[in-house]
Coordinates of N, CA and C in Angstrom, one line a residue:
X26 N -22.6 -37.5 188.3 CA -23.5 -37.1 189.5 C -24.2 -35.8 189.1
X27 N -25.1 -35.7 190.0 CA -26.4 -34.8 189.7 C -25.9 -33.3 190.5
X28 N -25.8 -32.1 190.0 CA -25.1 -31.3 190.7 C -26.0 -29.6 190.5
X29 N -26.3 -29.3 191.8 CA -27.5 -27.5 191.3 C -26.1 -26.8 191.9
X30 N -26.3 -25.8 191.2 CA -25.2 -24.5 191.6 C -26.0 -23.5 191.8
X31 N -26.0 -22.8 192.9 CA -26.8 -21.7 193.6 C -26.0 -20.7 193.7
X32 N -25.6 -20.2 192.6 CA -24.7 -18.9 192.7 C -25.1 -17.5 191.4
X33 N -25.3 -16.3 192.0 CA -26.0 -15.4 191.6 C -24.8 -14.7 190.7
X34 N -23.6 -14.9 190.7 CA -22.5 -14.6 190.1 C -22.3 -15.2 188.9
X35 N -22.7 -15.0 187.3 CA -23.1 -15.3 186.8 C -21.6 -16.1 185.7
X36 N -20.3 -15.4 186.0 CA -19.4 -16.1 185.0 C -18.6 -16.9 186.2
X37 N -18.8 -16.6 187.3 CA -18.4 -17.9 188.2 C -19.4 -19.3 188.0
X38 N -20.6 -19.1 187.9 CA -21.1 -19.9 188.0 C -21.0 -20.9 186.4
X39 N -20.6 -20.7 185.5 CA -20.6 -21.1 183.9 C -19.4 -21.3 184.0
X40 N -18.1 -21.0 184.8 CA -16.9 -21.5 185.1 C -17.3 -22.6 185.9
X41 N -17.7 -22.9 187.0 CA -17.6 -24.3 187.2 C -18.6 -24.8 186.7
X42 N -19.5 -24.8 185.6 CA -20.8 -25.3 185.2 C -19.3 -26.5 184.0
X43 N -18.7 -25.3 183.4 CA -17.9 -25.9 181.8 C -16.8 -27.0 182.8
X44 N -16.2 -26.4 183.8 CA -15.6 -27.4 184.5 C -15.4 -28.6 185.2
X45 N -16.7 -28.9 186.1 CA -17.4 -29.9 186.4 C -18.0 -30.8 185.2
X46 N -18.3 -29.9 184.2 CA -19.2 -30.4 182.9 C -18.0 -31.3 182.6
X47 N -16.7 -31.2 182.1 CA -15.8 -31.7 181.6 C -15.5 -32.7 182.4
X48 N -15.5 -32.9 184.2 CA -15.1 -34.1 184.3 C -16.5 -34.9 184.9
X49 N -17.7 -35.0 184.2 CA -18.5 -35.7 183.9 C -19.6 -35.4 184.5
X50 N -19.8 -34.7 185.4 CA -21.4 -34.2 186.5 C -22.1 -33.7 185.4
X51 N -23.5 -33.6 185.9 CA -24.2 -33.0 185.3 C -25.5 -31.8 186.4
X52 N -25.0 -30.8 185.5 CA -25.1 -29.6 186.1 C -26.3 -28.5 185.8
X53 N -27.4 -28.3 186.8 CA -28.1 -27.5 186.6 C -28.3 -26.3 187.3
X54 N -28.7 -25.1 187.1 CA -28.0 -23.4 187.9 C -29.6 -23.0 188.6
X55 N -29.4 -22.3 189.6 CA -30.2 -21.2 190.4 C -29.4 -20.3 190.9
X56 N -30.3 -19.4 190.1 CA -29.4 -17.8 190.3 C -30.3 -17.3 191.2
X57 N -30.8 -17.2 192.3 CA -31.7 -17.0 193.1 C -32.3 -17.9 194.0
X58 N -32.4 -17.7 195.2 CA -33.2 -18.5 196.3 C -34.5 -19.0 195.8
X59 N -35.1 -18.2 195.4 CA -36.8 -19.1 194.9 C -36.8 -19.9 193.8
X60 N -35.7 -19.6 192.7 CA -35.5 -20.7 192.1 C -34.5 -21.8 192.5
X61 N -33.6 -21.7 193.5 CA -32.9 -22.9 194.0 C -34.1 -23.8 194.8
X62 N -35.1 -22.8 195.9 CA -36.2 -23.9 196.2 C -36.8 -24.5 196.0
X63 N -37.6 -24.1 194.7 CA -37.7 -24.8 193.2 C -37.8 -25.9 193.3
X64 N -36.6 -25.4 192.9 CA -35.3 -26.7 192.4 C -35.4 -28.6 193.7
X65 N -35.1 -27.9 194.5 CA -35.0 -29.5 195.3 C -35.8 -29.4 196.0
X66 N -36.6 -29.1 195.6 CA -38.4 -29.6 196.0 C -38.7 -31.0 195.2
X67 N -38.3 -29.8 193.7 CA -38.7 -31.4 192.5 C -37.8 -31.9 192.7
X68 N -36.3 -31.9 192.7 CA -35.1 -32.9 192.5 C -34.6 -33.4 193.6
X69 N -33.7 -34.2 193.8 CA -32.7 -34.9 194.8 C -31.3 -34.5 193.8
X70 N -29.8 -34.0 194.7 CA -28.9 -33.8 194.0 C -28.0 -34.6 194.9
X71 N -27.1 -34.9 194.2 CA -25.4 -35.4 194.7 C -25.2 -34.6 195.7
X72 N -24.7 -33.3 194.9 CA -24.3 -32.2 195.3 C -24.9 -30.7 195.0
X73 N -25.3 -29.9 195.9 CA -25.5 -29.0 195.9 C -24.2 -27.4 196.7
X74 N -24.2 -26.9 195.5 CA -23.0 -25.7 195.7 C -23.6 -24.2 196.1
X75 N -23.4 -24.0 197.2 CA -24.3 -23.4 197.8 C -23.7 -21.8 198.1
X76 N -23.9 -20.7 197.5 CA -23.6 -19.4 198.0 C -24.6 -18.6 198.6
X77 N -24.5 -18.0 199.5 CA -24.9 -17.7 200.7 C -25.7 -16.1 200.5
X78 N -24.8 -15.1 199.7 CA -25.7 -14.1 199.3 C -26.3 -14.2 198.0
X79 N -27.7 -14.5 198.1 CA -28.0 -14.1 197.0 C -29.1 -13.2 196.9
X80 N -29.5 -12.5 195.5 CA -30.1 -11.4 195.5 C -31.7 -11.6 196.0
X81 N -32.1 -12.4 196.2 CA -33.7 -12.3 196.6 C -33.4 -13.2 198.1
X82 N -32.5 -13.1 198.8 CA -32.5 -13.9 200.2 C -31.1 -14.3 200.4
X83 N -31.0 -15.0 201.6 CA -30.0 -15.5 201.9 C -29.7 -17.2 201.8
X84 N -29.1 -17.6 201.3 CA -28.0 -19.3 200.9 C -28.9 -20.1 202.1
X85 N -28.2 -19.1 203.3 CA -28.7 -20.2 204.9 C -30.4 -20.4 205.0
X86 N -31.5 -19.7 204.3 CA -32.5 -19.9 204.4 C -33.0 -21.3 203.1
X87 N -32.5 -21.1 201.6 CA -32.3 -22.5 201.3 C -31.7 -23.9 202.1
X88 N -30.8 -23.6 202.8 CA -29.9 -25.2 203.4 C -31.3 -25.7 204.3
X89 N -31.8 -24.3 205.1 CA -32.6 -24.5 205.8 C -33.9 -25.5 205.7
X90 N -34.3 -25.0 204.5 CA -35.7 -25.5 203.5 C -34.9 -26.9 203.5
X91 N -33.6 -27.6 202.8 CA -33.5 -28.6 202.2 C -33.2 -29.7 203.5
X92 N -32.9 -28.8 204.7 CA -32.4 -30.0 205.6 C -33.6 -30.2 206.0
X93 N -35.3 -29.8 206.0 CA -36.4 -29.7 206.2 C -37.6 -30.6 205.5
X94 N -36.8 -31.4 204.6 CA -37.1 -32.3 203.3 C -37.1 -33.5 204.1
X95 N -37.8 -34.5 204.0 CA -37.7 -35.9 204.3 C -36.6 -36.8 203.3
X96 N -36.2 -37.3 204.0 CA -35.2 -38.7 203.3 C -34.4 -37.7 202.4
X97 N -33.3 -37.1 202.4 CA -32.5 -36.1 201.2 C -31.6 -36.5 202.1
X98 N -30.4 -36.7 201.2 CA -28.8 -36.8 201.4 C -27.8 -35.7 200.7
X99 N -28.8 -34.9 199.9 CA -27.9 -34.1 199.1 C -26.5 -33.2 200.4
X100 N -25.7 -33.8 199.0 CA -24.6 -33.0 199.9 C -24.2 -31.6 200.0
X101 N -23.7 -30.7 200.3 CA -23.6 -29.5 200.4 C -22.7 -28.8 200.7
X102 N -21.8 -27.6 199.9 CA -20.9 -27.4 200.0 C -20.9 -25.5 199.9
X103 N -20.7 -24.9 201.1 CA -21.1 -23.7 201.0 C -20.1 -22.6 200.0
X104 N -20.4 -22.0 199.1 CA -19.4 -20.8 198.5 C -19.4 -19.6 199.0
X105 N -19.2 -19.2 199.3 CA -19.1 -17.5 199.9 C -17.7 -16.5 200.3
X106 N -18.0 -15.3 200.0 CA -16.9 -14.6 199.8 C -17.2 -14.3 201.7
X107 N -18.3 -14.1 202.3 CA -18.3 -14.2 203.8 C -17.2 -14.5 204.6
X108 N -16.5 -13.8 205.2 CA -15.0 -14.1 206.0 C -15.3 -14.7 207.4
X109 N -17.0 -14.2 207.9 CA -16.7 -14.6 209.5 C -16.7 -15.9 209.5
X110 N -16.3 -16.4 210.8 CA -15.8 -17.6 211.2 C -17.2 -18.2 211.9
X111 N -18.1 -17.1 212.0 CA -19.4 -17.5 212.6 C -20.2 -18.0 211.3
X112 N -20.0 -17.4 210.2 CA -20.7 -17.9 209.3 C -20.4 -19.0 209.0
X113 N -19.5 -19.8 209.2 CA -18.6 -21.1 208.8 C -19.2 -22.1 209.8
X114 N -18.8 -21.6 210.9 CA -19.8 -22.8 212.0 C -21.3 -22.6 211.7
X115 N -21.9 -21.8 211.3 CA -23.7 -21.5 211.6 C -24.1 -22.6 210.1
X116 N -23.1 -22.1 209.2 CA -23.3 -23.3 207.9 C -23.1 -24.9 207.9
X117 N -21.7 -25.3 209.0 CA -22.0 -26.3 209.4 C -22.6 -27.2 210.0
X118 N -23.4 -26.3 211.3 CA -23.8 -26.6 212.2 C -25.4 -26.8 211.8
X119 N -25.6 -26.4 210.5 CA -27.1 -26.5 209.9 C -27.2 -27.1 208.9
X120 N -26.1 -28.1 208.5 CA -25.7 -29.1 207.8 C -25.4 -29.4 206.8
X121 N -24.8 -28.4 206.1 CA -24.2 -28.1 205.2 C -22.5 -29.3 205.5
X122 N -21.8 -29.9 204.3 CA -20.9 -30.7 204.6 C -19.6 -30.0 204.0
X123 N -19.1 -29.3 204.0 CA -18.2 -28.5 203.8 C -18.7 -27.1 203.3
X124 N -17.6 -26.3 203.4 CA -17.2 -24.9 203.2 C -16.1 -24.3 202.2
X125 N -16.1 -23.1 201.5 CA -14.8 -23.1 200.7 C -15.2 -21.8 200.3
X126 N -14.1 -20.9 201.3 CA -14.1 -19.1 201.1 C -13.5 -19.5 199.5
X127 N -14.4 -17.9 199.1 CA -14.2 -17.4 197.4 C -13.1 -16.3 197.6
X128 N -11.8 -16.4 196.9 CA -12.2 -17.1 195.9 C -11.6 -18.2 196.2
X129 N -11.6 -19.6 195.2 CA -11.6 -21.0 195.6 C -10.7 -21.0 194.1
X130 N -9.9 -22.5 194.3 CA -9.5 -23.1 193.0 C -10.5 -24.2 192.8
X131 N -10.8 -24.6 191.2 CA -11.6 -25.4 190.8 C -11.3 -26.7 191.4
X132 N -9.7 -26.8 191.1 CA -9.3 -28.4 191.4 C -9.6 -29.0 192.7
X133 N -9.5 -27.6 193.7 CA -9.8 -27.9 195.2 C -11.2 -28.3 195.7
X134 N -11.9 -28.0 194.7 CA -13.4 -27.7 194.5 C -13.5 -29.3 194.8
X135 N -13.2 -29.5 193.3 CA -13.4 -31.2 192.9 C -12.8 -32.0 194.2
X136 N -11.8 -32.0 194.7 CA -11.2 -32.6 195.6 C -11.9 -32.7 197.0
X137 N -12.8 -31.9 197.5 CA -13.2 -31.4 198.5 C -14.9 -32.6 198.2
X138 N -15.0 -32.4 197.0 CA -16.2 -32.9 196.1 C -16.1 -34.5 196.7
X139 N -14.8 -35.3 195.7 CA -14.5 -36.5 196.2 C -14.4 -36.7 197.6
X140 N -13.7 -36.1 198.4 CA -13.8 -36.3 199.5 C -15.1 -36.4 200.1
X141 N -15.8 -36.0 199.7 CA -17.5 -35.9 200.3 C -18.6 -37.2 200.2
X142 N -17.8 -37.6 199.1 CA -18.5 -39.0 198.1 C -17.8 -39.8 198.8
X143 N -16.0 -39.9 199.3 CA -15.8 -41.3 199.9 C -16.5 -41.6 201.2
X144 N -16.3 -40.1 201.8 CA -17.1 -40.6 203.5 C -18.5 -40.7 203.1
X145 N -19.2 -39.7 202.8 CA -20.9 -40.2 202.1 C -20.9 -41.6 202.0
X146 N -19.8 -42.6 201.5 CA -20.2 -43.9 200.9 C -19.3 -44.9 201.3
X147 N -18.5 -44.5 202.5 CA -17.4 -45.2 203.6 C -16.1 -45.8 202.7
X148 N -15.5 -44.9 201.7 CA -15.1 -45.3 201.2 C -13.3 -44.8 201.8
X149 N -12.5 -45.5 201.6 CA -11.4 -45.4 202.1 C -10.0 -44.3 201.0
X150 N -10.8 -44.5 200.0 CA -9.8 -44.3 198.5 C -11.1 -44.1 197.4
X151 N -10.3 -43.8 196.0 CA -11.2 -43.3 195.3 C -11.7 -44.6 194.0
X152 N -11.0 -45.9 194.8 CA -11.5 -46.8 193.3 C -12.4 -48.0 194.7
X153 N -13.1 -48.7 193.9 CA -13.9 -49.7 194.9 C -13.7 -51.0 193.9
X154 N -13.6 -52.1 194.4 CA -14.0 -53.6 193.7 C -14.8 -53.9 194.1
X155 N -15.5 -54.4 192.8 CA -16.5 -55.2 193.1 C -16.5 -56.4 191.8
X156 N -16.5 -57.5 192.6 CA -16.6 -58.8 192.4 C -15.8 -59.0 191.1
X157 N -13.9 -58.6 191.2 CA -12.9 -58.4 190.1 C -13.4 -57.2 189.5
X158 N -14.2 -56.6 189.5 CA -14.1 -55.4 188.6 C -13.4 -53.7 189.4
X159 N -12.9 -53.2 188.9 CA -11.9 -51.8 189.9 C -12.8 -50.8 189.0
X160 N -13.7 -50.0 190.0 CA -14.3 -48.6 189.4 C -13.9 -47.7 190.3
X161 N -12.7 -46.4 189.3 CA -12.1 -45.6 189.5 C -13.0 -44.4 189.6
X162 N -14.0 -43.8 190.6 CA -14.5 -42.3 191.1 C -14.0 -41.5 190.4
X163 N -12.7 -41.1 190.7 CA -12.0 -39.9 190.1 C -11.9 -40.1 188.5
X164 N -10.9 -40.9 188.6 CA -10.4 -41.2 186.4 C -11.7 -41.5 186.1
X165 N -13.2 -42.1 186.7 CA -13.8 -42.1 185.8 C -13.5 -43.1 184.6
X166 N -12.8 -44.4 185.2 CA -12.6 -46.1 184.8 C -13.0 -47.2 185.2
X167 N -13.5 -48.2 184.6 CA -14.0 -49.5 184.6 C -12.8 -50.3 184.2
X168 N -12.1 -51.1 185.1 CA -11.0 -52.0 184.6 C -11.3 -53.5 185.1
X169 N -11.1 -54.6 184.6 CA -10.9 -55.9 184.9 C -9.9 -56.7 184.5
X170 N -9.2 -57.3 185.7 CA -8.2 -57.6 185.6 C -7.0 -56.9 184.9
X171 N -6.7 -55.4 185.0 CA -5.9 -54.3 184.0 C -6.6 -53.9 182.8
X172 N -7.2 -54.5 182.2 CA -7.9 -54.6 181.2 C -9.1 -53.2 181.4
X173 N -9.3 -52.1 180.6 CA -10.1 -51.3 180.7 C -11.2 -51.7 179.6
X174 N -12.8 -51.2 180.6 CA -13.8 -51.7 180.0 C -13.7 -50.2 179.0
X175 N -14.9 -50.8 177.8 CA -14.9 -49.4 176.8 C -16.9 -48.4 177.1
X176 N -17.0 -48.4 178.2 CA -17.9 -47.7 178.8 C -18.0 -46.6 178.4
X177 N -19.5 -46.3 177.8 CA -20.2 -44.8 177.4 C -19.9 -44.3 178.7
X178 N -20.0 -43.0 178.5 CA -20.2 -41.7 179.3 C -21.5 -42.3 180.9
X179 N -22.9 -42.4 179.7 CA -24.2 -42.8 180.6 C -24.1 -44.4 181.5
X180 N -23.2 -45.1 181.0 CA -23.0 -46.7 181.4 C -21.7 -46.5 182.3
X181 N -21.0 -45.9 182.3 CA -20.0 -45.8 183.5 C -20.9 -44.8 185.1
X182 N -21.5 -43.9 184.5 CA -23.0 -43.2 185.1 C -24.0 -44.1 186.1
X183 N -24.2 -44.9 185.0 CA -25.2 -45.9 185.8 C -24.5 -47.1 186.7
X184 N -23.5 -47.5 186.6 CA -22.4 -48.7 187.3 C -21.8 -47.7 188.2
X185 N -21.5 -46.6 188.2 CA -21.3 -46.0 189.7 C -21.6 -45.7 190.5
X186 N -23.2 -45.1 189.9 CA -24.3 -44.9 190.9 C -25.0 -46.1 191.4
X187 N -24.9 -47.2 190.7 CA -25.2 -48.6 191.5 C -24.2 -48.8 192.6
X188 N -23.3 -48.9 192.4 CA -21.7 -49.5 192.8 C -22.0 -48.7 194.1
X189 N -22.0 -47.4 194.3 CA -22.2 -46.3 195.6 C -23.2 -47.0 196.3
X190 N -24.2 -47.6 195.9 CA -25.2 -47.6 196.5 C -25.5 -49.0 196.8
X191 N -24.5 -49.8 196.2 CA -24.3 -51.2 196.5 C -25.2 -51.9 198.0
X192 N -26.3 -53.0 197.7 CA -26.8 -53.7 198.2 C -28.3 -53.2 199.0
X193 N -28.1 -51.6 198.4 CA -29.9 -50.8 198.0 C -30.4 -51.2 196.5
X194 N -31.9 -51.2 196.6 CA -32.6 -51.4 195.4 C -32.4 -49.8 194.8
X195 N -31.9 -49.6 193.6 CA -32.1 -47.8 193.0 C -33.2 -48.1 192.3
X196 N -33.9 -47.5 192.4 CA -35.5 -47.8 191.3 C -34.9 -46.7 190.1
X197 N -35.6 -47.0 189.1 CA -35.4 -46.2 187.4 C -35.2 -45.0 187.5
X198 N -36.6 -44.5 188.9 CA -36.6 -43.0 188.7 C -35.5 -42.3 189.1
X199 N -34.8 -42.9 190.5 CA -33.9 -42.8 191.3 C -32.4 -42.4 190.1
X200 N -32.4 -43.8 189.6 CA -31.3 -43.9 188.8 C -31.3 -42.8 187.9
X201 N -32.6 -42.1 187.0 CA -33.0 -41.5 185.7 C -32.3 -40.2 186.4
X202 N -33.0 -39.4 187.4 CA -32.5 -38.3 188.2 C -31.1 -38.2 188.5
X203 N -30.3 -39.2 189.2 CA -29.0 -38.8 189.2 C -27.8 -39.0 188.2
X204 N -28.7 -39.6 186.6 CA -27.8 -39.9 185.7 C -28.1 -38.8 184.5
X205 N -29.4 -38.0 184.4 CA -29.6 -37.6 183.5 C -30.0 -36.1 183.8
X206 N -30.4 -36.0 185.0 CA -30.7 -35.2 185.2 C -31.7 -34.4 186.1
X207 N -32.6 -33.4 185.7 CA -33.4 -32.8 185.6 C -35.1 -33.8 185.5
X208 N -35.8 -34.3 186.5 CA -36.5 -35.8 186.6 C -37.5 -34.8 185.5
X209 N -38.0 -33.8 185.4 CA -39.1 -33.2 184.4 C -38.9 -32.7 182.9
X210 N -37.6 -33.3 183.1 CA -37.0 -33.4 181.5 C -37.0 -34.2 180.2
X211 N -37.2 -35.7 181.3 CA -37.0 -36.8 180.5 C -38.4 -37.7 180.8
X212 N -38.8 -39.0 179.8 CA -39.5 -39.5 180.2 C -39.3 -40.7 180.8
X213 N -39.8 -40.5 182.1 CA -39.9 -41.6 182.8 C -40.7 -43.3 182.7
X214 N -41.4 -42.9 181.7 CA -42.2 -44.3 180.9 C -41.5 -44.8 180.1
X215 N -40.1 -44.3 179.5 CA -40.0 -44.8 178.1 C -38.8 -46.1 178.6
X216 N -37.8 -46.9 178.0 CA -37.1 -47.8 178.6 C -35.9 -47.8 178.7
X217 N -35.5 -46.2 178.1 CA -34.0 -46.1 177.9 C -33.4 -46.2 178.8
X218 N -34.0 -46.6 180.2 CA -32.7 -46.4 181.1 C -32.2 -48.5 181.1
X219 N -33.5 -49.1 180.9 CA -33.1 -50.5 181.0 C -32.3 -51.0 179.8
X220 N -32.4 -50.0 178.5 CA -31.6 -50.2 177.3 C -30.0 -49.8 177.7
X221 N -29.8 -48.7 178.0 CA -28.2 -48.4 178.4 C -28.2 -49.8 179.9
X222 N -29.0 -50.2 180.6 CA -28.3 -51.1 181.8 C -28.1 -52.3 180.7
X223 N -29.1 -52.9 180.1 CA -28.9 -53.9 179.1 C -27.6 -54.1 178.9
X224 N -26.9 -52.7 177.5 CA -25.9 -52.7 176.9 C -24.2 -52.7 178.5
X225 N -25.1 -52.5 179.7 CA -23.5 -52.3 180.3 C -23.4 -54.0 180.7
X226 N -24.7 -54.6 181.3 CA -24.3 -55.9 181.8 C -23.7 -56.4 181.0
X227 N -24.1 -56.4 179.3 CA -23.5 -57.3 178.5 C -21.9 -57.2 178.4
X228 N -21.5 -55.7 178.5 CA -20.2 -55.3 178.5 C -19.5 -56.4 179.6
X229 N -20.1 -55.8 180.9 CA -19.6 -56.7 182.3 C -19.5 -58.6 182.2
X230 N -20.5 -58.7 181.4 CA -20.5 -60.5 181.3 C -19.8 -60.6 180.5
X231 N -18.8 -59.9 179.2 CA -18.2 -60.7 178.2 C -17.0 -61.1 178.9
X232 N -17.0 -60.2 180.3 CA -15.5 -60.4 180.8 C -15.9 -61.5 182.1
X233 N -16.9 -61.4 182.9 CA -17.1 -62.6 184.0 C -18.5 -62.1 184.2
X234 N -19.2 -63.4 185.3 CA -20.8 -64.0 185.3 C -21.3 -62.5 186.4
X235 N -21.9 -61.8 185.8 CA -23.1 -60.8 186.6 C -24.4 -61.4 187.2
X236 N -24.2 -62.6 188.1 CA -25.3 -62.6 188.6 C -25.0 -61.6 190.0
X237 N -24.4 -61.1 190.0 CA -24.4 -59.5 191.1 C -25.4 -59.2 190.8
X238 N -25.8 -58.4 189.6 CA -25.8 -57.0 189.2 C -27.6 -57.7 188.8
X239 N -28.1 -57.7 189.8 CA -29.9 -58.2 189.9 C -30.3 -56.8 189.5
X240 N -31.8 -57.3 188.2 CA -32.8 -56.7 188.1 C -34.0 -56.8 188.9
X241 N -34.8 -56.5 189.8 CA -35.4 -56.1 190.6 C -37.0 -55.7 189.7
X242 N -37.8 -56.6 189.9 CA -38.7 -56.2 188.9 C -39.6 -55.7 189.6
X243 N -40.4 -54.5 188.2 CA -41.2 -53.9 188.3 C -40.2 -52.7 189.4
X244 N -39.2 -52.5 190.3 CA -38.5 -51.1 190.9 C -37.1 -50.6 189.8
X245 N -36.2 -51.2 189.7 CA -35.1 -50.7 189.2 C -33.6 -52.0 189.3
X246 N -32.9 -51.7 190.2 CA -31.6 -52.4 190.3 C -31.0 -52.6 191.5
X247 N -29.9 -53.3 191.5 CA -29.2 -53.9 192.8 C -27.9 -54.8 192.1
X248 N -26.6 -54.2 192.8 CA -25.4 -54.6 192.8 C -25.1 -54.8 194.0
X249 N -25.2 -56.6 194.1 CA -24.9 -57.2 195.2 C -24.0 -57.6 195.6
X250 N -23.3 -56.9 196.9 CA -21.6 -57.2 197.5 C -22.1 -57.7 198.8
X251 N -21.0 -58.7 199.4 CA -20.8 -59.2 200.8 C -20.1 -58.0 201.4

């Protein structure tokens, strides 16, 4: 998942950049309000980690800008060393989806993180089936029937971001942004995203029939559940 960190605190922020990095997000920084605004003007994120003082403005004037956006689900999770209790409801209450006084543990980080993704996606627990197949959120596993699939990094990327979003159409660009990244980074003309989907269906068919897992032409994709 696609993740901006808005924190002006520079070896906090590269601590959870290496940490997050390691259990698979992908992570891009604003050390400043004008470049966090920037930022999700062009992008849509998973998650956005949100600190409150920063040096050219205040956190709450970003949330503000982003809940101000048409169609955005980015989630939001406020960092701040801020103790009042008014700040905690004022961040809630302007839609931010959690809170986590600094200092914070990483692990709680993540946990707070998952938590966000099951209710975001009404999920009860952190693995989902779909049609025999068990995709593990957290471990970050593809299994059938016990059997673990042997999924790249980008093709477990792309089958979770479908799987979440099960029985919406994700168009390329949709998919390209929350698997790769940064949408002005990559090219959006070229076919690599249909080449990594290619290589996963075939993974998924050697084990049972994907007519789930519809290509949607000329938009993107659709993994179809009852």
């Amino acid at each position: 998942m696609n993740v901006l960190i808005v924190e002006d605190e520079k070896s906090l922020a590269l601590e959870m950049d290496e940490f997050l990095s390691n259990e698979g997000f992908i992570i891009e920084h604003a050390w400043k309000k004008a470049s966090a605004e920037e930022k999700i003007f062009v992008n849509n994120y998973d998650f956005i980690l949100l600190d409150l003082g920063l040096p050219d403005g205040d956190g709450f004037e970003v949330l503000k800008q982003l809940k101000g956006l048409k169609d955005r689900d980015d989630a939001v999770i406020i960092l701040t060393a801020r103790s009042a209790v008014d700040d905690r409801i004022k961040g809630l209450d302007e839609g931010a989806d959690d809170y986590l006084p600094k200092p914070f543990s990483l692990n709680e980080l993540l946990a707070r993180m998952h938590a966000i993704t099951r209710r975001k996606h009404k999920l009860e627990k952190n693995e989902i089936n779909v049609h025999g197949f068990s995709l593990n959120i957290q471990n970050r596993m593809v299994s059938f029937n016990d059997e673990r699939l042997n999924l790249t990094k980008k093709e477990f990327e792309i089958f979770n971001y479908l799987v979440l979003n099960k029985n919406r159409v994700v168009s390329r660009m949709s998919l390209t942004e929350h698997v790769w990244g940064d949408i002005l980074e990559v090219n959006s003309d070229s076919n690599f995203v249909d080449v990594h989907v290619k290589n996963l269906r075939k993974k998924l068919s050697a084990l049972s029939p994907t007519d789930w897992f519809e290509t949607v032409r000329s938009i993107g994709y659709r993994i179809n559940c009852s």
